[in-house]
Short mmCIF file of C-alpha atoms in Angstrom, two decimals:
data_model
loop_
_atom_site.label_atom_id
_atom_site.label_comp_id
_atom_site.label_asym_id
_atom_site.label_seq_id
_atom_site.Cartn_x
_atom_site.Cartn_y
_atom_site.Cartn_z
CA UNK A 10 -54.81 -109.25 26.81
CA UNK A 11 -54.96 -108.53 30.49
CA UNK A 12 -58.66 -109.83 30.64
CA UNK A 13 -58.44 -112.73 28.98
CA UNK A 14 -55.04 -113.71 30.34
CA UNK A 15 -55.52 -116.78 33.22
CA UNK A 16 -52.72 -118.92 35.32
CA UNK A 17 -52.46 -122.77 34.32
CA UNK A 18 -50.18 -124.85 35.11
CA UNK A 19 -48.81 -125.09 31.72
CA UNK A 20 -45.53 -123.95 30.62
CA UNK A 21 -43.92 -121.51 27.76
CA UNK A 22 -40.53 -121.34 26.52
CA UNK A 23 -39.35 -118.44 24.30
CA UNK A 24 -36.27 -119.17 22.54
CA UNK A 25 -34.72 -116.23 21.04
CA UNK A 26 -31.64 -116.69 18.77
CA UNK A 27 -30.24 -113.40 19.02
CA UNK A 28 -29.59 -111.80 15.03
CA UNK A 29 -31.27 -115.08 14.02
CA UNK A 30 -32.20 -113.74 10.14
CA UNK A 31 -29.54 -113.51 7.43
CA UNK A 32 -28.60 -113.18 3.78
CA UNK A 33 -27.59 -115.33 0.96
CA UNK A 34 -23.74 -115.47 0.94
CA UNK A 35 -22.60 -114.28 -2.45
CA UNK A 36 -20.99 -117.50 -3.08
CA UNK A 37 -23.38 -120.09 -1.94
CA UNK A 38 -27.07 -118.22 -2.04
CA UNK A 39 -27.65 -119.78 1.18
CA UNK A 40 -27.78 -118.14 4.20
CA UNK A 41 -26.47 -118.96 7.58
CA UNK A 42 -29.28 -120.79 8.63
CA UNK A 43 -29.80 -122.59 5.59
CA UNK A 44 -26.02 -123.10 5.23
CA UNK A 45 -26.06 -124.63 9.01
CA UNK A 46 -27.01 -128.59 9.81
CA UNK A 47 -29.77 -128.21 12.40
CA UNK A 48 -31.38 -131.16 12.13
CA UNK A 49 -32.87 -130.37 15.26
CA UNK A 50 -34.54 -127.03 14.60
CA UNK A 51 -36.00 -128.76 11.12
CA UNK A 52 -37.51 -131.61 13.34
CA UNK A 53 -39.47 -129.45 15.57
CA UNK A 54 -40.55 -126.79 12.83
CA UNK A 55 -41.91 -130.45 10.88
CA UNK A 56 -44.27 -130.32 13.90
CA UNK A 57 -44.96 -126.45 14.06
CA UNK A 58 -46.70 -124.05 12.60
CA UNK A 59 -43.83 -121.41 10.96
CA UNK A 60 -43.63 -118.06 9.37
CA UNK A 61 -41.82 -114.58 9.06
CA UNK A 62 -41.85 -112.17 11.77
CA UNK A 63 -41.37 -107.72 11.60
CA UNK A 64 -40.10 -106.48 15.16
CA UNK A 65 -41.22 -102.95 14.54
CA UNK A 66 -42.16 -102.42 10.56
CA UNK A 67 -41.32 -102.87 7.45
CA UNK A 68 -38.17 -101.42 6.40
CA UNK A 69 -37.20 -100.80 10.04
CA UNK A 70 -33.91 -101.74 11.60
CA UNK A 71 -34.67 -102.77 14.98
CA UNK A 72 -32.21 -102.53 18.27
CA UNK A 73 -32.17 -104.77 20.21
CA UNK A 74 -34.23 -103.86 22.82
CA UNK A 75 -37.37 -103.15 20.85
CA UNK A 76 -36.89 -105.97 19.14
CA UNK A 77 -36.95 -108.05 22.79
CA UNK A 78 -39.62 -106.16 24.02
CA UNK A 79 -41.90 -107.15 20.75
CA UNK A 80 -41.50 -110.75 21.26
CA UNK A 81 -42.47 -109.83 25.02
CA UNK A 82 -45.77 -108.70 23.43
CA UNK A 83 -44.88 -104.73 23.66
CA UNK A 84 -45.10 -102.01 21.03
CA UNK A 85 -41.80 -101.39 20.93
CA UNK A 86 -42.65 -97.95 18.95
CA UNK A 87 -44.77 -96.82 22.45
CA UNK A 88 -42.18 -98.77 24.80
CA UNK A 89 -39.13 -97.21 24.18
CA UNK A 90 -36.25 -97.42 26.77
CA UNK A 91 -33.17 -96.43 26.07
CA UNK A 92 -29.69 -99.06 25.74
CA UNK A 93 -28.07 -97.33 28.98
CA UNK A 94 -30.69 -98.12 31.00
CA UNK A 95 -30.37 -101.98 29.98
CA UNK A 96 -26.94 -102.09 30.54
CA UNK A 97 -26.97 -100.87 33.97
CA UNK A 98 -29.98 -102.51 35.26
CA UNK A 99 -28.07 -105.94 33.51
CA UNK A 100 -24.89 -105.59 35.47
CA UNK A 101 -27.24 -105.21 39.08
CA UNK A 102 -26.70 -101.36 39.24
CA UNK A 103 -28.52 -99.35 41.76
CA UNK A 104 -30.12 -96.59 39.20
CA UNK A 105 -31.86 -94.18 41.44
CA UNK A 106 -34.43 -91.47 40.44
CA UNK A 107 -33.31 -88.85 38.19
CA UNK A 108 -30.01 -90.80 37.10
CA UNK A 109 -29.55 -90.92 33.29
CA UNK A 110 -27.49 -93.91 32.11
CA UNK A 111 -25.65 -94.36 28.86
CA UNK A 112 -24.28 -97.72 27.30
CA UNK A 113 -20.99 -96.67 26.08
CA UNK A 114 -18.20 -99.17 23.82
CA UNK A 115 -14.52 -98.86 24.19
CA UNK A 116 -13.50 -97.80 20.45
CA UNK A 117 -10.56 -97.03 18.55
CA UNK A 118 -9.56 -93.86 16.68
CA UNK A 119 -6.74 -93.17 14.53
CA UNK A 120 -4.13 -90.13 14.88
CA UNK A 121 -6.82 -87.83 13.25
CA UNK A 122 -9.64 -89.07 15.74
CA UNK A 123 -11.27 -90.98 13.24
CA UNK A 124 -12.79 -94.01 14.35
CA UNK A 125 -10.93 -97.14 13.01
CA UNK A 126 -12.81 -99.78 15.05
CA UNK A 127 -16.48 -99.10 17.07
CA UNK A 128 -15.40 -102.06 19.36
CA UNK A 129 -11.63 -101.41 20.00
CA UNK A 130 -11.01 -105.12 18.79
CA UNK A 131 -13.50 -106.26 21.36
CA UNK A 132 -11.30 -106.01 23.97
CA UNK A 133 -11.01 -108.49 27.07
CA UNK A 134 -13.79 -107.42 30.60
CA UNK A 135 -10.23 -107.51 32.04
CA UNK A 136 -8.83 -105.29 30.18
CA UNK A 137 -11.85 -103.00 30.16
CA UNK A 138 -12.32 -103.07 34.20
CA UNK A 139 -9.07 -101.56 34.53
CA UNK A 140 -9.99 -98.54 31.76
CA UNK A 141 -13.26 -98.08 33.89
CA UNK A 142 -11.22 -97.59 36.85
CA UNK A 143 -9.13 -95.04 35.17
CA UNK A 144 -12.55 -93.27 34.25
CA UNK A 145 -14.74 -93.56 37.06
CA UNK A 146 -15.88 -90.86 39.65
CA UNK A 147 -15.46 -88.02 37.91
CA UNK A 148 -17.45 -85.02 38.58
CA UNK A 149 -18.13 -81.93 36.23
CA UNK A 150 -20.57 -79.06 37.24
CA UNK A 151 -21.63 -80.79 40.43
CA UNK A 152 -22.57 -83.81 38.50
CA UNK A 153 -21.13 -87.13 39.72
CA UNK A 154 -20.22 -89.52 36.72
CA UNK A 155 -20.04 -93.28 37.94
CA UNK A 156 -18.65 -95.68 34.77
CA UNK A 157 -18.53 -99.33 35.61
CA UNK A 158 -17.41 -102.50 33.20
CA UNK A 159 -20.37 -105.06 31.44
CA UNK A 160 -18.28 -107.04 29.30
CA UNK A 161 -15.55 -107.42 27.20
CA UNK A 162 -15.48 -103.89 25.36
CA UNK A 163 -19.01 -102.88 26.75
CA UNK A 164 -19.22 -100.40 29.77
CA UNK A 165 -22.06 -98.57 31.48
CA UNK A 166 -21.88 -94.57 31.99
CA UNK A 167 -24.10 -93.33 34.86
CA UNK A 168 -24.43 -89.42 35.53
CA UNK A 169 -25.93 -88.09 39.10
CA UNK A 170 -27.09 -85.37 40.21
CA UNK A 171 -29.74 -82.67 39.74
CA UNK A 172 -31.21 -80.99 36.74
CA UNK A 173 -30.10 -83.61 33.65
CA UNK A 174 -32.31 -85.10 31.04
CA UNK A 175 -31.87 -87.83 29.48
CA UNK A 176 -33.30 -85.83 26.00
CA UNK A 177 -29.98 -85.64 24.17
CA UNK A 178 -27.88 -86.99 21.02
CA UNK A 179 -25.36 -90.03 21.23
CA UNK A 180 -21.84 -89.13 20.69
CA UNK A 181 -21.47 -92.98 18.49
CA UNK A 182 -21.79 -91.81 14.68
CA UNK A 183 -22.43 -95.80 14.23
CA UNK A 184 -20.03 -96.11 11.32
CA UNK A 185 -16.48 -96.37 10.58
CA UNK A 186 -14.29 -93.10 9.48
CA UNK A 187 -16.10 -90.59 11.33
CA UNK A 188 -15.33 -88.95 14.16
CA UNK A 189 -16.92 -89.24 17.54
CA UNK A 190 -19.92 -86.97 17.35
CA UNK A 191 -20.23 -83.93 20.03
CA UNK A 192 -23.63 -84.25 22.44
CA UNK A 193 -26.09 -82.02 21.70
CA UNK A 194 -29.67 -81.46 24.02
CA UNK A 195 -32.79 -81.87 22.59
CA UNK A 196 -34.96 -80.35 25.03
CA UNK A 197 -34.21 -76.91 26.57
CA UNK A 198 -33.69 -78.49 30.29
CA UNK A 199 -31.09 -80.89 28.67
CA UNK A 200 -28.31 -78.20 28.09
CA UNK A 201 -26.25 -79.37 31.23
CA UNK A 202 -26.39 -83.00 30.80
CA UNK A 203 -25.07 -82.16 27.20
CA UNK A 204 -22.52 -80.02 28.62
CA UNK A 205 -21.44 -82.97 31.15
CA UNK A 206 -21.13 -85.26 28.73
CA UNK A 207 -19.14 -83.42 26.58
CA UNK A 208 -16.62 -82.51 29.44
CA UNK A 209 -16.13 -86.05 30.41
CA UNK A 210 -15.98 -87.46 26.66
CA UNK A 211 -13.10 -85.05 26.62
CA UNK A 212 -11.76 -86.16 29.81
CA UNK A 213 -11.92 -89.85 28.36
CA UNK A 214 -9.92 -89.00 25.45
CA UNK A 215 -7.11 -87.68 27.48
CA UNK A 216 -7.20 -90.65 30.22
CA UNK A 217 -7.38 -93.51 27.57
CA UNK A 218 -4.76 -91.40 24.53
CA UNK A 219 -2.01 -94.18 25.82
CA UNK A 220 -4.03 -97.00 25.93
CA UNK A 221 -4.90 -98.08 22.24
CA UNK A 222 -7.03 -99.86 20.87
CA UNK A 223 -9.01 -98.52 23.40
CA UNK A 224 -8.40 -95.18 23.42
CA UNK A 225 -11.62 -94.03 22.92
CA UNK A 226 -15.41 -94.36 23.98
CA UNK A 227 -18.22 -93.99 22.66
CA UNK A 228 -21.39 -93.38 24.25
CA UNK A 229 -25.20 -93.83 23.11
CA UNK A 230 -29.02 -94.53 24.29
CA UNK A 231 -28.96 -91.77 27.06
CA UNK A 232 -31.56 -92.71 29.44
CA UNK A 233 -33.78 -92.83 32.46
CA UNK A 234 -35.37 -95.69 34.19
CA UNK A 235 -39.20 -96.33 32.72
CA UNK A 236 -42.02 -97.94 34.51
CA UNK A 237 -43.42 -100.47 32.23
CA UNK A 238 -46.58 -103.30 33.81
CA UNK A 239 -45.06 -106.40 34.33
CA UNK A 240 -45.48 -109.51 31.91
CA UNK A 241 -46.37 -111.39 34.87
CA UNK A 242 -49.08 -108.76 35.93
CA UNK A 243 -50.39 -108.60 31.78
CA UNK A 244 -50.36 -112.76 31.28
CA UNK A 245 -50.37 -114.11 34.86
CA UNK A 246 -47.18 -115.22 34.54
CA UNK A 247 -44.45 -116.61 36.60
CA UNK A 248 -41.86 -115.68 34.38
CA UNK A 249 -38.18 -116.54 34.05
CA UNK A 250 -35.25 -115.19 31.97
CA UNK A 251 -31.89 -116.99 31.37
CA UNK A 252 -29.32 -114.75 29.60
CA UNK A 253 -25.69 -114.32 30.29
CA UNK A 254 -25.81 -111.00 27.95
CA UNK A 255 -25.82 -108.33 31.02
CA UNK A 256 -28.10 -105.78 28.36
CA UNK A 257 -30.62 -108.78 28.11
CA UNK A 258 -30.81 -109.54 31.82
CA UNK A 259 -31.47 -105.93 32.18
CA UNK A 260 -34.04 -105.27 29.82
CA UNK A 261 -35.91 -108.49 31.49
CA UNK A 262 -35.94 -106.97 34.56
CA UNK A 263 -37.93 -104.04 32.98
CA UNK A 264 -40.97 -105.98 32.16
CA UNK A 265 -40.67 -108.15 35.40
CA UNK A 266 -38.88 -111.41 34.89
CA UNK A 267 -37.06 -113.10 37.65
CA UNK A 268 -33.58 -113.13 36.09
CA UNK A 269 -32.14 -116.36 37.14
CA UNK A 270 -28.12 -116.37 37.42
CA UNK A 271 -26.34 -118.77 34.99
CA UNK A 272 -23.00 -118.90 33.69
CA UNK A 273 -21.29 -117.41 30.09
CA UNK A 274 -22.13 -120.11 28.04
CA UNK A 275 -25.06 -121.93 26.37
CA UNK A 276 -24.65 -124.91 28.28
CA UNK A 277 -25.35 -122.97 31.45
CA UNK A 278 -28.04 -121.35 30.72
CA UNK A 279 -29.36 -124.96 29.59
CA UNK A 280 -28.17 -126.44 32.95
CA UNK A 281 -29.77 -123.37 34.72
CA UNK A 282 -33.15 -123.73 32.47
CA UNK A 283 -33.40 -127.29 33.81
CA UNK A 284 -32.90 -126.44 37.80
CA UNK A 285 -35.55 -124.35 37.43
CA UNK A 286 -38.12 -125.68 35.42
CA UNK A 287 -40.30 -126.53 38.32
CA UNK A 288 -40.67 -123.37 39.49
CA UNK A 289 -41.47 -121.16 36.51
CA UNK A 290 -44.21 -121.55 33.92
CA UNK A 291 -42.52 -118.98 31.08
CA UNK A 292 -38.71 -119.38 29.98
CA UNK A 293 -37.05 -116.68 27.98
CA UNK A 294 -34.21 -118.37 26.70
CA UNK A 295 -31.26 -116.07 25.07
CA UNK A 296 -29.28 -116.86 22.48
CA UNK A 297 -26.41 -114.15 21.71
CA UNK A 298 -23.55 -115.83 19.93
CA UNK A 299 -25.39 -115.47 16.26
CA UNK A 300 -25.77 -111.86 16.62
CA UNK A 301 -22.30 -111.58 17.60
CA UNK A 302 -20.62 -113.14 14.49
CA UNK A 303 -23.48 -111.56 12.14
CA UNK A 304 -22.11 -108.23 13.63
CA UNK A 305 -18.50 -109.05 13.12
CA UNK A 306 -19.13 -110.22 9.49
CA UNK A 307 -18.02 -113.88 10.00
CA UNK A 308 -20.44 -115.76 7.92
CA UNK A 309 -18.96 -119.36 9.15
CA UNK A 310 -18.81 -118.45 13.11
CA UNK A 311 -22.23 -117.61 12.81
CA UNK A 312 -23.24 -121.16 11.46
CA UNK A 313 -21.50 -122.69 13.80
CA UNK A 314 -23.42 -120.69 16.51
CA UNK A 315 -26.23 -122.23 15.28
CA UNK A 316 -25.38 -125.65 15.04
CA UNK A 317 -24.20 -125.57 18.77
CA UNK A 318 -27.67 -124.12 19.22
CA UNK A 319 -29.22 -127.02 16.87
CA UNK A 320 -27.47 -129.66 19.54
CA UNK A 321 -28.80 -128.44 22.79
CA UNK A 322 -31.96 -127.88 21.62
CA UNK A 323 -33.55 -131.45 22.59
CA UNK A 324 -32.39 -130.61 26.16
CA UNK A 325 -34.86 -128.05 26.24
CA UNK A 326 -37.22 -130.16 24.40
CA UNK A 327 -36.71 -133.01 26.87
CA UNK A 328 -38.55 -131.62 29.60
CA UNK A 329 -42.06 -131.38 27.71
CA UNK A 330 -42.89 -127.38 27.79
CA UNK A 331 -46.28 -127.46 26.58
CA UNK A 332 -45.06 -124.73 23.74
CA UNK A 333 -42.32 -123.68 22.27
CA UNK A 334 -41.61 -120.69 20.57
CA UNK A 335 -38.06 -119.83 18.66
CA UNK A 336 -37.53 -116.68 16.70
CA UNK A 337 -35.03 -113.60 16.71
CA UNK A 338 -35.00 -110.24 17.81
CA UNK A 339 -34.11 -108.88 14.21
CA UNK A 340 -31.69 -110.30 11.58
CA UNK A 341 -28.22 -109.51 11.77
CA UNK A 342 -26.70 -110.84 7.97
CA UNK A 343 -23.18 -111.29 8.13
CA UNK A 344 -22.84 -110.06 4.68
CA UNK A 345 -24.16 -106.32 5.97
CA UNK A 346 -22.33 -106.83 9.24
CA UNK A 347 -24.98 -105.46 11.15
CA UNK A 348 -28.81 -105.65 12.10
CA UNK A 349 -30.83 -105.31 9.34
CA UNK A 350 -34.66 -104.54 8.32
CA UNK A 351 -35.74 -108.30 7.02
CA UNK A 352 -38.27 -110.14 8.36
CA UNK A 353 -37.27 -113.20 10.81
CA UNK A 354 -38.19 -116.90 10.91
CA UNK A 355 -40.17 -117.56 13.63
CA UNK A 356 -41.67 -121.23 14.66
CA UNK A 357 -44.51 -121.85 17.23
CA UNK A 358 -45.04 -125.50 18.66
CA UNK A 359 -47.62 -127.06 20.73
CA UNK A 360 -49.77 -129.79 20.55
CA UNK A 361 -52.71 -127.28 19.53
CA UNK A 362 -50.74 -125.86 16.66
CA UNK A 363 -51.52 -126.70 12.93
CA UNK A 364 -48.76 -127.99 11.78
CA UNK A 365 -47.74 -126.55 8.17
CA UNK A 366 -45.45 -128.43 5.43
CA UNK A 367 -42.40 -126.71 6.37
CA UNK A 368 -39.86 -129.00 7.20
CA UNK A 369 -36.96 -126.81 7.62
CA UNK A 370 -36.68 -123.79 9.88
CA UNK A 371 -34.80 -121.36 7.20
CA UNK A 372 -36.14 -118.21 5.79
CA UNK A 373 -37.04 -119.51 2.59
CA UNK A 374 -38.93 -122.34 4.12
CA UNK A 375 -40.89 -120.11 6.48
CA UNK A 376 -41.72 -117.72 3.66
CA UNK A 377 -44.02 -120.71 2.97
CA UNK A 378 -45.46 -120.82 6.41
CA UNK A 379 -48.90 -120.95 8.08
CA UNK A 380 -48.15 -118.11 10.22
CA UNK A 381 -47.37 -116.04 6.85
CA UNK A 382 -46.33 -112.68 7.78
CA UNK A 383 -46.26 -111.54 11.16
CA UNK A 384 -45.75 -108.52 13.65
CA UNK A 385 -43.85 -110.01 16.28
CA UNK A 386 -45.63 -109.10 18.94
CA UNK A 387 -48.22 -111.64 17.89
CA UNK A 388 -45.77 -114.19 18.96
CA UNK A 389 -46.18 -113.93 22.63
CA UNK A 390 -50.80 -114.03 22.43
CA UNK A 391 -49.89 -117.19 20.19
CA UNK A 392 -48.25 -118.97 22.64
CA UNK A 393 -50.15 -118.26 25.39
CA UNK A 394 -52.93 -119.17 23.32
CA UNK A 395 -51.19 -122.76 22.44
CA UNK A 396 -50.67 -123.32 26.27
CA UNK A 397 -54.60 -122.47 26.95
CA UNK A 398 -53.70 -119.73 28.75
CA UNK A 399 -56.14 -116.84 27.18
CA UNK A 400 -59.99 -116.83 27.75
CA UNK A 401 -62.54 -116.45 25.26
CA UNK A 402 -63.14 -112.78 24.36
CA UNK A 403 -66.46 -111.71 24.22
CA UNK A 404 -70.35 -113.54 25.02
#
């Protein structure tokens, strides 16, 4: 890809709707997306050619950064990087060789230590800077541990100092009814940083017993900074990312997007796309509100998310990109309440493309699709193909 990447002056936007694939509701058959009006989204897959996407494989539940870093045009299964890394690198922190970082949630647990809710009701960044406060600068066997707020119940964990690995379990059992799980190492060099964790996990539960319904944390994706070759260095890109998501601004730093600052909503990251459009010729646009109700379970919230999606979408349309490519990271069906292992729609426009007959953007519709089915990171050599930005391979 490399070779036969060159720089023209034409421009990509990647519009990723966060969770974007869903289930029928049990009621209606439909799902969210073909529940929601978006006559927008049907308008522009009328001119597109549209299929199904797999981030990783079939059958696999993606995260969300592999699932990113496939539409980026990475194998996600040889680019791994772990969720704490993200998170600190998306709220600006200074991660310094040999620091292993940890994405950790503010939970709730009941009187038996039994985890009641993995997001502690989602509390307020307000509430949660204060908690990180209570927590931070701890030190246990010489090793300093630095926690710092993301947002609302999100916070980063950073552990420095000599000797730790990032090779060990999570202490998040991921589900409801369990306890928080004890850190184990993986490798033999990672006994102390399990150790560490362990001792300040305890020292959390103590600090935060009073201070329901976050009393808790839980920590997971234990990691160290990679070194990954730029997009910009693989396509001859100048490459932009607008996200308000601190984890998504972070994980577009690792593959060498300028992260442009914008506000918390969609309309300012539309505002922000617009300032900028001059100076960039690739947009990565993030969309996180769908994922966010599919997670919760709320069916309706996540249709709306994706009608106020539908209604900005000819501002982004209105300055001409040259292509124009909307998918999802992974589905998140508000019926499992979580991500899940389906395929996702996925849409590529240009005026090179070959139109299909879809004229909805829903999963049914792109079943029919001229893309068919998909790994996602085909997504990213399509567009640049649609813009006339890859050579010819070969005599």
């Amino acid at each position: 890809m490399k070779e036969l990447s060159q720089a023209t002056p034409s421009k990509i936007v990647l519009l990723v709707i966060d969770g974007l694939g869903g289930l029928p509701h049990p009621e209606s058959g439909q799902t969210e997306l073909e529940t929601a009006h978006t006559p927008n989204l049907d308008e522009l897959a009328g001119k597109s050619i549209c299929g199904m996407s797999s981030p990783v494989a079939a059958g696999i539940t993606p995260g969300s950064a592999p699932g990113h870093l496939a539409l980026f045009g990475y194998n996600p299964v040889d680019c791994l990087i772990g969720r704490g890394v993200l998170e600190a690198l998306g709220i600006d922190f200074d991660l310094r060789p040999g620091d292993v970082a940890t994405r950790g949630n503010f939970c709730t647990v009941d009187a038996q230590g039994l985890i009641c809710d993995r997001r502690a009701g989602r509390v307020s960044s307000t509430v949660s800077a204060k908690l990180c406060a209570l927590l931070d600068r701890q030190e246990f066997e010489g090793i300093q541990v630095i926690v710092k707020p993301v947002k609302d119940h999100r916070l980063v964990v950073v552990f420095r100092g000599s000797g730790l690995s990032e090779k060990v379990t999570d202490s998040d059992p991921q589900k409801l009814g369990a306890a928080p799980k004890e850190v184990k190492p993986l490798a033999e060099d990672a006994g102390l940083m399990a150790r560490v964790a362990n001792q300040f996990l305890q020292f959390a539960a103590n600090a935060l017993k009073d201070h329901a319904p976050a009393n808790m944390i839980l920590l997971r994706g234990f990691s160290e900074k990679p070194c990954f070759t730029t997009m910009n260095e693989i396509y001859k890109l100048k490459t932009a990312a607008i996200a308000s998501y601190p984890m998504y601004r972070g994980l577009s730093k690792v593959v060498g997007m300028d992260v442009l600052p914008t506000g918390p909503t969609l309309n300012d990251e539309i505002a922000t796309y617009k300032a900028n459009f001059e100076k960039y010729d690739f947009f990565f646009i993030h969309v996180k509100a769908t994922d966010a109700a599919g997670e919760d379970g709320d069916f309706e919230r996540k249709v709306k998310a994706l009608e106020e999606l539908d209604k900005v979408l000819p501002e982004i349309l209105a300055l001409k990109p040259d292509v124009v490519a909307v998918s999802g990271d992974h589905s998140t069906p508000a019926v499992i309440e979580g991500h899940s292992w389906h395929e996702v729609p996925v849409l590529i426009y240009s005026k090179y493309c070959r139109p299909d007959k879809v004229c909805r953007f829903s999963e049914t519709d792109c079943l029919q699709g001229g893309l068919g089915h998909i790994p996602a990171t085909d997504i990213m050599p399509l567009a640049m193909a649609n813009a006339l930005k890859l050579g010819k391979f070969g005599a």
